[in-house]
Amino acid sequence: MTVHVDRRKLVLPGELLAEGRFEAGPNTYREGDKIYSAVVGLAEIKNKVVSVIALKGCYIPKVGDVVIGVITDYSPTSWQVDINSPYTATLQVVDALPRPIDPAKENIRKYFDVGDVIVGEVIVFDKTRNPMLTTKGKGYGKLTGGRLLEISPTKVPRLIGRRGSMINMIKKELGCQVIVGQNGRVWISAKNSKYEDIAVKVVRKVEMEAQIPGLTERVRKMIKEEKSRIESGS
Amino acid sequence: MSEERIVLIDERGLRVDGRKPDELRPLKIEVGVLANANGSAYIEQGKSKLLVAVYGPRELHPKHLALPDRALLRCRYHMAPFSVEERKSPAPSRREIELSKVIREALEPAILLDRFPRTAIDVFIEVLEADGGTRCAAVTAASVALADAGIPMRDLVVACAVGKVDGQIVVDLCDLEDKYGEVDMPVAYMPSKGVVTLLQMDGILTREEFEKAFKMALEACEKIYQVQKDALRRKFGGVQEESVEEVSGDK
């Protein structure tokens, strides 16, 4: 039972993290009773689970994740959704509409068309088949208006913050709606388009400075400054 | 061909570029040089200069190539027309196709391909200037670019050539030594695992010479490994602690 790295230290692929009765968490791999890092990231050991927080990487769907997708194609009974991942998602009509429809009579394009932005949840994914989404649920469905941003999926936890601290602060300070998909897509909508501009800047700042301490406070200050600038300017 | 013999090792025991037999060329690796690739690296090893871009894991096209249990690794080694003395046709030559395969096979054992079934990982290697040892530099830089892309790997892969020049075993051959020397032997190696992923040789070595050369190659790989790790640390070094505290308690 030996731990070879300090918690939150930068580790590289192939670096020995721990030996003994530990569990190999995300971004690590096991050889015998040794656990190694598989990516460039920050080591984390919690309750005997050794893991690495990746600094870069793509989005791999997980059941229960909220994602923002763009419709790319449709068939009589389902849509194909780009979820910013190596795997395209499928949204079936039964998982999207409250009642069954007759595909012979109705064209599903009138509900979601190609290019529409939707927010939904991953309900099935096991790597042998592409993920399935549902848009049944509170707040799910088509997104209209607002703006869509893309950030690195590894930075999503930082944008949400501990128990939503960062995202709730942004929503409160700017009085705007923000939806963060686990796949790195962020949808922002505010009544005042200038506030939307600020929110876009803030999200970009969080992405750029995700690793620098004291971010929440700096973001709060930035929002205040931007807001006062708008009020004095207009 | 003229009969004039090229002196590859002078009376002081130094090589054409003034190096000692076990001395590497100056090495520089930069990480994350391309904005549109998921991961990238630039390497300068002596006068050899290469650029590597990594894309993926991403959706695989054409779909029929997809592997049900792991990702498909695709490599393209390509030499720019201006990379050599006489203009090289930009079309992939027999040699480039072969090197693409060799580099892919040197990288494959390191990457945890089974984590992304049915996807593709693409590695594009562009030789900007060639002065010997480009396949080794390509493997070295490609593994750094893969790490930069956040692709899970068992270890970084390091490659270095050894050879025999004027009867002497030397490390990290340059173009002249490669062309006029007796033996060229590229070795790719995963230092933390102690696994060799590529071993080629043209020319003939005795058993003793091979053992000496192989040992020198592994020692050189260890040195290059440090440069790779330093390059990655430089890129991601600004990472600090507080952020992670907040990150770990997400949702």
Coordinates of C-alpha atoms in Angstrom, one line a residue:
Chain A
M1 CA 0.0 0.0 0.0
T2 CA 2.3 2.8 -1.2
V3 CA 1.3 6.0 -2.8
H4 CA 4.0 7.4 -5.1
V5 CA 2.6 10.8 -6.0
D6 CA 1.3 13.8 -4.1
R7 CA -2.3 14.7 -4.5
R8 CA -3.0 17.2 -7.3
K9 CA 0.5 16.9 -8.7
L10 CA 1.0 17.0 -12.5
V11 CA 1.5 13.5 -13.8
L12 CA 2.5 12.2 -17.2
P13 CA 1.5 9.0 -19.0
G14 CA 3.3 6.0 -17.6
E15 CA 4.0 7.6 -14.2
L16 CA 3.5 5.2 -11.3
L17 CA 0.8 6.5 -9.0
A18 CA 0.2 3.8 -6.4
E19 CA 0.9 0.3 -5.4
G20 CA -1.3 -2.1 -3.5
R21 CA -5.0 -2.5 -2.8
F22 CA -6.2 0.6 -4.7
E23 CA -8.9 0.9 -7.3
A24 CA -7.9 2.2 -10.7
G25 CA -10.1 5.2 -11.4
P26 CA -10.6 7.3 -14.6
N27 CA -7.5 8.0 -16.8
T28 CA -5.4 5.4 -15.1
Y29 CA -4.5 1.7 -15.9
R30 CA -3.5 -1.2 -13.8
E31 CA -0.6 -3.7 -14.2
G32 CA -0.6 -6.3 -11.5
D33 CA -1.1 -4.3 -8.2
K34 CA 0.5 -1.2 -9.6
I35 CA -1.6 1.8 -10.9
Y36 CA -0.2 4.1 -13.5
S37 CA -1.3 7.4 -15.1
A38 CA -2.5 7.1 -18.7
V39 CA -2.8 10.8 -19.5
V40 CA -1.3 14.2 -18.7
G41 CA -3.3 15.4 -15.7
L42 CA -3.5 15.9 -12.0
A43 CA -3.3 12.9 -9.6
E44 CA -6.2 12.4 -7.3
I45 CA -6.6 9.8 -4.5
K46 CA -9.9 9.5 -2.7
N47 CA -11.3 6.5 -0.8
K48 CA -8.7 4.2 -2.2
V49 CA -9.6 5.2 -5.8
V50 CA -6.6 6.5 -7.7
S51 CA -7.5 8.7 -10.6
V52 CA -6.2 11.4 -12.8
I53 CA -8.1 14.6 -13.7
A54 CA -7.4 15.0 -17.5
L55 CA -6.4 18.4 -18.8
K56 CA -7.4 17.7 -22.4
G57 CA -9.6 15.2 -24.1
C58 CA -12.8 14.5 -26.0
Y59 CA -16.3 13.9 -24.5
I60 CA -17.3 10.3 -24.0
P61 CA -21.0 9.9 -23.2
K62 CA -22.1 8.7 -19.8
V63 CA -25.6 7.6 -18.9
G64 CA -27.3 10.5 -17.0
D65 CA -25.2 13.3 -18.5
V66 CA -27.0 16.4 -19.7
V67 CA -25.8 17.2 -23.2
I68 CA -26.5 19.9 -25.8
G69 CA -26.7 18.5 -29.3
V70 CA -27.3 19.7 -32.8
I71 CA -29.7 17.7 -35.1
T72 CA -27.8 16.5 -38.1
D73 CA -30.2 14.1 -39.7
Y74 CA -33.6 12.5 -39.4
S75 CA -35.4 9.3 -40.3
P76 CA -39.1 8.6 -40.1
T77 CA -38.8 7.7 -36.4
S78 CA -35.6 9.2 -35.1
W79 CA -33.0 12.0 -35.3
Q80 CA -29.3 11.9 -35.4
V81 CA -27.7 14.3 -33.0
D82 CA -24.1 15.6 -33.0
I83 CA -23.1 15.8 -29.3
N84 CA -19.5 16.9 -29.8
S85 CA -18.2 13.4 -29.2
P86 CA -16.7 10.6 -31.3
Y87 CA -20.1 8.9 -31.1
T88 CA -23.2 10.5 -32.6
A89 CA -26.3 10.1 -30.6
T90 CA -29.8 8.9 -31.6
L91 CA -33.0 10.5 -30.4
Q92 CA -36.0 8.4 -31.0
V93 CA -39.5 9.9 -31.4
V94 CA -40.8 8.0 -28.3
D95 CA -38.1 9.6 -26.2
A96 CA -38.9 13.0 -27.5
L97 CA -42.6 13.5 -27.9
P98 CA -45.3 13.0 -25.2
R99 CA -47.5 10.8 -27.4
P100 CA -46.8 8.3 -30.2
I101 CA -47.1 9.6 -33.7
D102 CA -47.8 7.8 -37.0
P103 CA -44.7 8.2 -39.1
A104 CA -46.8 7.6 -42.2
K105 CA -48.9 10.6 -41.6
E106 CA -46.6 13.0 -39.8
N107 CA -43.1 14.2 -40.6
I108 CA -41.0 14.5 -37.5
R109 CA -39.2 17.5 -39.0
K110 CA -41.9 19.7 -37.6
Y111 CA -40.7 19.0 -34.1
F112 CA -36.9 19.1 -34.5
D113 CA -35.3 20.0 -37.8
V114 CA -31.7 19.7 -39.0
G115 CA -29.7 22.4 -37.4
D116 CA -31.9 22.7 -34.3
V117 CA -30.1 22.8 -31.0
I118 CA -31.6 20.5 -28.3
V119 CA -30.7 19.8 -24.7
G120 CA -31.3 16.2 -23.5
E121 CA -30.0 13.4 -21.4
V122 CA -28.0 10.3 -22.3
I123 CA -30.2 7.3 -21.4
V124 CA -28.3 4.4 -23.0
F125 CA -24.6 4.0 -23.9
D126 CA -22.4 0.9 -23.7
K127 CA -19.7 1.6 -26.4
T128 CA -21.0 -1.3 -28.6
R129 CA -23.8 1.0 -29.9
N130 CA -24.2 4.7 -30.2
P131 CA -25.7 6.7 -27.3
M132 CA -29.4 7.3 -27.1
L133 CA -30.9 10.6 -25.8
T134 CA -34.2 11.6 -24.3
T135 CA -35.7 15.1 -24.2
K136 CA -38.5 14.1 -21.9
G137 CA -37.8 16.0 -18.6
K138 CA -37.9 19.4 -17.1
G139 CA -35.9 22.0 -19.1
Y140 CA -35.1 19.5 -21.9
G141 CA -36.1 20.1 -25.5
K142 CA -35.4 22.6 -28.3
L143 CA -33.3 25.7 -27.5
T144 CA -34.3 28.8 -29.3
G145 CA -32.6 32.1 -29.3
G146 CA -29.5 32.7 -27.1
R147 CA -26.0 31.7 -28.1
L148 CA -24.1 28.4 -28.3
L149 CA -20.5 28.2 -27.2
E150 CA -18.1 25.3 -27.2
I151 CA -15.5 24.7 -24.5
S152 CA -13.2 21.8 -23.8
P153 CA -15.2 19.0 -22.1
T154 CA -12.5 18.7 -19.5
K155 CA -13.2 22.2 -18.3
V156 CA -16.9 21.6 -17.8
P157 CA -16.6 20.7 -14.1
R158 CA -14.7 24.0 -13.5
L159 CA -17.4 26.1 -15.2
I160 CA -20.0 24.4 -13.0
G161 CA -17.9 24.8 -9.9
R162 CA -18.3 23.0 -6.6
R163 CA -22.0 22.3 -6.2
G164 CA -22.7 24.7 -9.0
S165 CA -21.0 27.6 -7.3
M166 CA -19.5 29.1 -10.5
I167 CA -22.5 28.7 -12.7
N168 CA -25.0 29.9 -10.2
M169 CA -22.9 33.0 -9.5
I170 CA -22.8 33.8 -13.3
K171 CA -26.6 33.3 -13.6
K172 CA -27.3 35.4 -10.6
E173 CA -24.9 38.3 -11.4
L174 CA -26.1 38.5 -15.0
G175 CA -29.7 37.4 -14.6
C176 CA -29.3 35.1 -17.6
Q177 CA -30.1 31.5 -18.4
V178 CA -27.1 29.3 -18.8
I179 CA -27.2 25.6 -19.7
V180 CA -23.9 23.7 -19.5
G181 CA -23.8 20.3 -21.3
Q182 CA -21.3 17.8 -20.1
N183 CA -20.2 17.6 -23.7
G184 CA -18.6 21.0 -23.5
R185 CA -21.4 23.0 -25.2
V186 CA -22.8 26.0 -23.3
W187 CA -26.0 27.7 -24.1
I188 CA -26.5 31.3 -22.9
S189 CA -29.6 33.4 -23.2
A190 CA -30.3 36.8 -21.6
K191 CA -32.9 39.5 -22.2
N192 CA -30.2 42.1 -22.7
S193 CA -27.8 41.1 -25.5
K194 CA -25.1 43.1 -23.8
Y195 CA -25.3 40.8 -20.8
E196 CA -25.1 37.9 -23.2
D197 CA -21.8 39.4 -24.5
I198 CA -20.5 39.5 -20.9
A199 CA -21.6 35.9 -20.2
V200 CA -19.7 34.8 -23.4
K201 CA -16.6 36.6 -22.2
V202 CA -16.9 35.1 -18.7
V203 CA -17.2 31.5 -20.1
R204 CA -14.1 32.0 -22.2
K205 CA -12.3 33.4 -19.2
V206 CA -13.2 30.4 -17.1
E207 CA -12.0 28.1 -19.9
M208 CA -8.7 29.9 -20.3
E209 CA -8.0 30.2 -16.6
A210 CA -9.5 27.0 -15.3
Q211 CA -6.3 26.0 -13.6
I212 CA -5.5 29.3 -11.9
P213 CA -6.6 29.7 -8.3
G214 CA -9.1 32.3 -7.1
L215 CA -11.1 32.1 -10.3
T216 CA -14.6 32.5 -8.9
E217 CA -13.6 35.8 -7.2
R218 CA -11.9 37.1 -10.3
V219 CA -14.9 36.2 -12.4
R220 CA -17.2 38.1 -10.0
K221 CA -15.0 41.1 -10.2
M222 CA -14.9 40.9 -14.0
I223 CA -18.7 40.8 -14.2
K224 CA -19.0 43.8 -12.0
E225 CA -16.6 45.8 -14.1
E226 CA -18.2 44.9 -17.3
K227 CA -21.6 45.7 -16.0
S228 CA -20.6 49.1 -14.8
R229 CA -19.0 49.8 -18.1
I230 CA -22.2 49.0 -20.0
E231 CA -24.3 51.1 -17.6
S232 CA -22.0 54.2 -17.9
G233 CA -21.4 53.7 -21.6
S234 CA -25.0 53.5 -22.8
Chain B
M1 CA 30.0 7.7 -57.6
S2 CA 33.4 9.2 -56.9
E3 CA 36.0 7.0 -55.3
E4 CA 36.9 9.6 -52.7
R5 CA 36.2 8.2 -49.2
I6 CA 34.2 10.4 -46.9
V7 CA 35.8 10.7 -43.4
L8 CA 33.0 10.1 -41.0
I9 CA 35.2 9.9 -37.8
D10 CA 38.3 12.1 -37.6
E11 CA 41.6 11.4 -35.9
R12 CA 40.4 12.9 -32.7
G13 CA 37.5 10.4 -32.7
L14 CA 34.9 13.1 -33.4
R15 CA 32.1 12.7 -36.0
V16 CA 31.3 14.8 -39.1
D17 CA 29.3 17.2 -37.0
G18 CA 31.8 17.3 -34.2
R19 CA 30.0 15.0 -31.8
K20 CA 31.4 12.3 -29.7
P21 CA 30.2 8.7 -30.5
D22 CA 27.7 8.7 -27.7
E23 CA 26.5 12.2 -28.1
L24 CA 23.0 13.2 -29.2
R25 CA 22.2 16.1 -31.5
P26 CA 20.7 19.2 -29.9
L27 CA 17.0 18.3 -29.3
K28 CA 14.1 20.6 -28.9
I29 CA 10.4 19.6 -28.5
E30 CA 7.5 22.0 -28.4
V31 CA 4.0 20.9 -27.5
G32 CA 0.6 22.3 -28.7
V33 CA 1.9 24.3 -31.7
L34 CA -1.2 23.8 -33.9
A35 CA -4.5 25.5 -32.9
N36 CA -6.8 23.2 -34.9
A37 CA -5.4 19.8 -34.0
N38 CA -6.4 18.0 -30.8
G39 CA -2.8 17.5 -30.0
S40 CA 0.4 18.6 -31.7
A41 CA 4.2 18.7 -31.3
Y42 CA 7.2 20.2 -33.1
I43 CA 10.6 18.5 -32.9
E44 CA 14.0 19.6 -33.9
Q45 CA 16.7 17.0 -33.7
G46 CA 19.9 18.5 -35.1
K47 CA 18.8 19.7 -38.6
S48 CA 15.8 17.3 -38.8
K49 CA 12.6 19.2 -38.2
L50 CA 9.1 17.6 -37.9
L51 CA 5.6 18.7 -37.2
V52 CA 3.1 16.2 -35.8
A53 CA -0.7 16.7 -35.5
V54 CA -3.1 14.3 -33.7
Y55 CA -6.8 14.3 -34.3
G56 CA -9.2 12.1 -32.3
P57 CA -10.6 10.0 -31.0
R58 CA -13.1 10.9 -33.6
E59 CA -15.8 9.4 -35.7
L60 CA -14.3 7.0 -38.3
H61 CA -14.9 7.4 -42.0
P62 CA -15.3 5.2 -44.0
K63 CA -17.3 3.4 -41.4
H64 CA -16.5 -0.2 -42.6
L65 CA -13.0 0.2 -41.3
A66 CA -14.3 0.5 -37.7
L67 CA -13.1 -2.1 -35.2
P68 CA -15.7 -3.3 -32.8
D69 CA -13.4 -3.5 -29.8
R70 CA -10.9 -0.7 -30.2
A71 CA -10.0 2.5 -31.9
L72 CA -8.2 2.5 -35.3
L73 CA -4.9 4.2 -35.3
R74 CA -3.9 5.8 -38.6
C75 CA -0.6 7.3 -39.3
R76 CA 0.7 9.4 -42.2
Y77 CA 4.4 10.1 -42.5
H78 CA 5.0 12.6 -45.2
M79 CA 8.0 14.5 -46.4
A80 CA 7.6 18.1 -47.6
P81 CA 8.9 18.6 -51.1
F82 CA 11.4 21.1 -49.7
S83 CA 12.6 18.8 -46.9
V84 CA 15.5 17.3 -48.8
E85 CA 18.3 18.7 -51.1
E86 CA 16.6 17.6 -54.3
R87 CA 12.8 18.3 -54.6
K88 CA 10.8 15.3 -53.5
S89 CA 7.6 14.6 -55.2
P90 CA 4.7 15.3 -52.8
A91 CA 3.0 12.1 -53.7
P92 CA 3.6 9.4 -51.0
S93 CA 6.5 7.2 -52.0
R94 CA 7.1 3.6 -51.2
R95 CA 9.4 4.6 -48.4
E96 CA 6.9 7.0 -46.8
I97 CA 4.1 4.4 -46.9
E98 CA 6.4 1.9 -45.2
L99 CA 7.5 4.4 -42.6
S100 CA 3.9 5.3 -41.9
K101 CA 3.2 1.6 -41.1
V102 CA 6.4 1.2 -39.1
I103 CA 5.6 4.3 -37.0
R104 CA 2.0 3.2 -36.4
E105 CA 3.2 -0.1 -35.2
A106 CA 5.7 1.5 -32.9
L107 CA 3.0 3.7 -31.3
E108 CA 0.1 1.1 -31.2
P109 CA 1.3 -0.9 -28.2
A110 CA 1.5 2.3 -26.1
I111 CA -2.0 3.6 -26.7
L112 CA -5.0 2.3 -24.8
L113 CA -7.0 1.9 -28.0
D114 CA -9.6 -0.3 -26.3
R115 CA -11.0 2.7 -24.5
F116 CA -12.5 4.1 -27.7
P117 CA -14.1 1.3 -29.7
R118 CA -15.2 2.1 -33.3
T119 CA -13.4 5.4 -33.4
A120 CA -10.3 6.6 -35.2
I121 CA -7.1 8.4 -34.0
D122 CA -5.3 10.1 -36.8
V123 CA -1.6 11.0 -36.6
F124 CA -0.1 13.2 -39.3
I125 CA 3.6 13.6 -39.5
E126 CA 5.1 16.2 -41.7
V127 CA 8.9 16.3 -42.2
L128 CA 9.9 19.9 -42.8
E129 CA 13.6 19.2 -43.0
A130 CA 15.2 15.8 -43.2
D131 CA 18.7 15.2 -41.9
G132 CA 18.6 11.5 -40.9
G133 CA 16.7 9.9 -38.0
T134 CA 13.3 11.2 -39.1
R135 CA 11.4 8.1 -38.3
C136 CA 12.8 8.1 -34.8
A137 CA 12.0 11.8 -34.4
A138 CA 8.5 11.1 -35.7
V139 CA 7.8 8.5 -33.1
T140 CA 9.2 10.7 -30.3
A141 CA 7.2 13.7 -31.4
A142 CA 4.0 11.7 -32.2
S143 CA 3.8 10.2 -28.7
V144 CA 4.2 13.7 -27.2
A145 CA 1.4 15.0 -29.5
L146 CA -0.8 12.0 -28.5
A147 CA -0.3 12.9 -24.8
D148 CA -1.1 16.5 -25.7
A149 CA -4.4 15.4 -27.2
G150 CA -5.3 13.7 -24.0
I151 CA -5.3 10.2 -25.4
P152 CA -4.7 7.5 -22.8
M153 CA -1.3 5.8 -23.2
R154 CA 0.7 3.2 -21.2
D155 CA 3.8 5.3 -21.6
L156 CA 5.5 7.8 -24.0
V157 CA 7.3 6.1 -26.8
V158 CA 10.9 7.3 -27.4
A159 CA 12.9 6.4 -30.5
C160 CA 16.6 6.8 -31.3
A161 CA 18.8 5.4 -34.0
V162 CA 22.2 3.8 -33.4
G163 CA 24.6 2.7 -36.0
K164 CA 28.1 1.8 -37.1
V165 CA 30.2 4.4 -38.8
D166 CA 33.8 3.9 -39.8
G167 CA 33.9 0.8 -37.6
Q168 CA 32.6 2.7 -34.5
I169 CA 29.2 2.3 -32.8
V170 CA 27.6 5.8 -32.7
V171 CA 24.3 7.1 -31.5
D172 CA 21.7 9.4 -33.3
L173 CA 23.0 9.2 -36.8
C174 CA 22.8 12.2 -39.1
D175 CA 22.1 12.0 -42.8
L176 CA 25.7 11.6 -43.9
E177 CA 26.4 8.9 -41.4
D178 CA 23.2 7.1 -42.4
K179 CA 24.1 7.2 -46.1
Y180 CA 27.8 6.4 -45.9
G181 CA 28.0 4.5 -42.6
E182 CA 27.9 0.7 -42.4
V183 CA 24.9 0.1 -40.1
D184 CA 21.7 2.1 -39.2
M185 CA 19.5 0.7 -36.4
P186 CA 16.4 2.6 -35.2
V187 CA 15.0 1.6 -31.8
A188 CA 11.7 2.7 -30.3
Y189 CA 11.2 2.1 -26.6
M190 CA 8.8 2.7 -23.7
P191 CA 11.2 3.7 -20.9
S192 CA 8.9 3.3 -17.9
K193 CA 7.7 -0.1 -19.2
G194 CA 11.1 -1.4 -20.6
V195 CA 9.3 -2.5 -23.8
V196 CA 10.9 -2.2 -27.2
T197 CA 8.2 -1.4 -29.9
L198 CA 10.4 -1.0 -32.9
L199 CA 13.7 -2.5 -33.9
Q200 CA 15.0 -2.3 -37.4
M201 CA 18.5 -2.7 -38.8
D202 CA 20.2 -2.4 -42.1
G203 CA 23.8 -3.6 -42.4
I204 CA 25.5 -6.2 -40.4
L205 CA 26.6 -6.1 -36.7
T206 CA 28.3 -8.9 -34.8
R207 CA 26.6 -10.1 -31.7
E208 CA 28.8 -8.0 -29.4
E209 CA 28.4 -4.9 -31.5
F210 CA 24.7 -5.4 -31.5
E211 CA 24.5 -5.6 -27.7
K212 CA 26.7 -2.5 -27.3
A213 CA 24.6 -0.6 -29.9
F214 CA 21.3 -1.7 -28.3
K215 CA 22.5 -0.6 -24.9
M216 CA 23.5 2.8 -26.3
A217 CA 20.2 3.2 -28.0
L218 CA 18.3 2.6 -24.7
E219 CA 20.5 5.0 -22.9
A220 CA 19.9 7.6 -25.6
C221 CA 16.1 7.0 -25.3
E222 CA 16.2 7.7 -21.6
K223 CA 17.8 11.0 -22.3
I224 CA 15.2 11.9 -25.0
Y225 CA 12.4 10.7 -22.6
Q226 CA 13.5 13.5 -20.2
V227 CA 13.2 16.1 -22.9
Q228 CA 9.7 14.8 -23.8
K229 CA 8.6 15.0 -20.2
D230 CA 10.0 18.4 -19.8
A231 CA 8.2 19.6 -22.9
L232 CA 4.9 18.3 -21.6
R233 CA 5.5 19.8 -18.1
R234 CA 6.3 23.2 -19.7
K235 CA 3.0 23.1 -21.5
F236 CA 0.8 22.0 -18.6
G237 CA 3.0 23.3 -15.8
G238 CA 0.8 26.3 -14.9
V239 CA -1.7 23.9 -13.3
Q240 CA -2.3 24.5 -9.6
E241 CA -4.1 23.1 -6.7
E242 CA -7.1 25.2 -5.7
S243 CA -8.9 24.6 -9.0
V244 CA -8.8 20.9 -8.6
E245 CA -10.4 21.2 -5.2
E246 CA -13.3 22.9 -6.8
V247 CA -13.3 20.6 -9.8
S248 CA -13.5 17.4 -7.8
G249 CA -16.7 18.5 -6.1
D250 CA -18.6 19.2 -9.3
K251 CA -22.3 18.9 -10.2

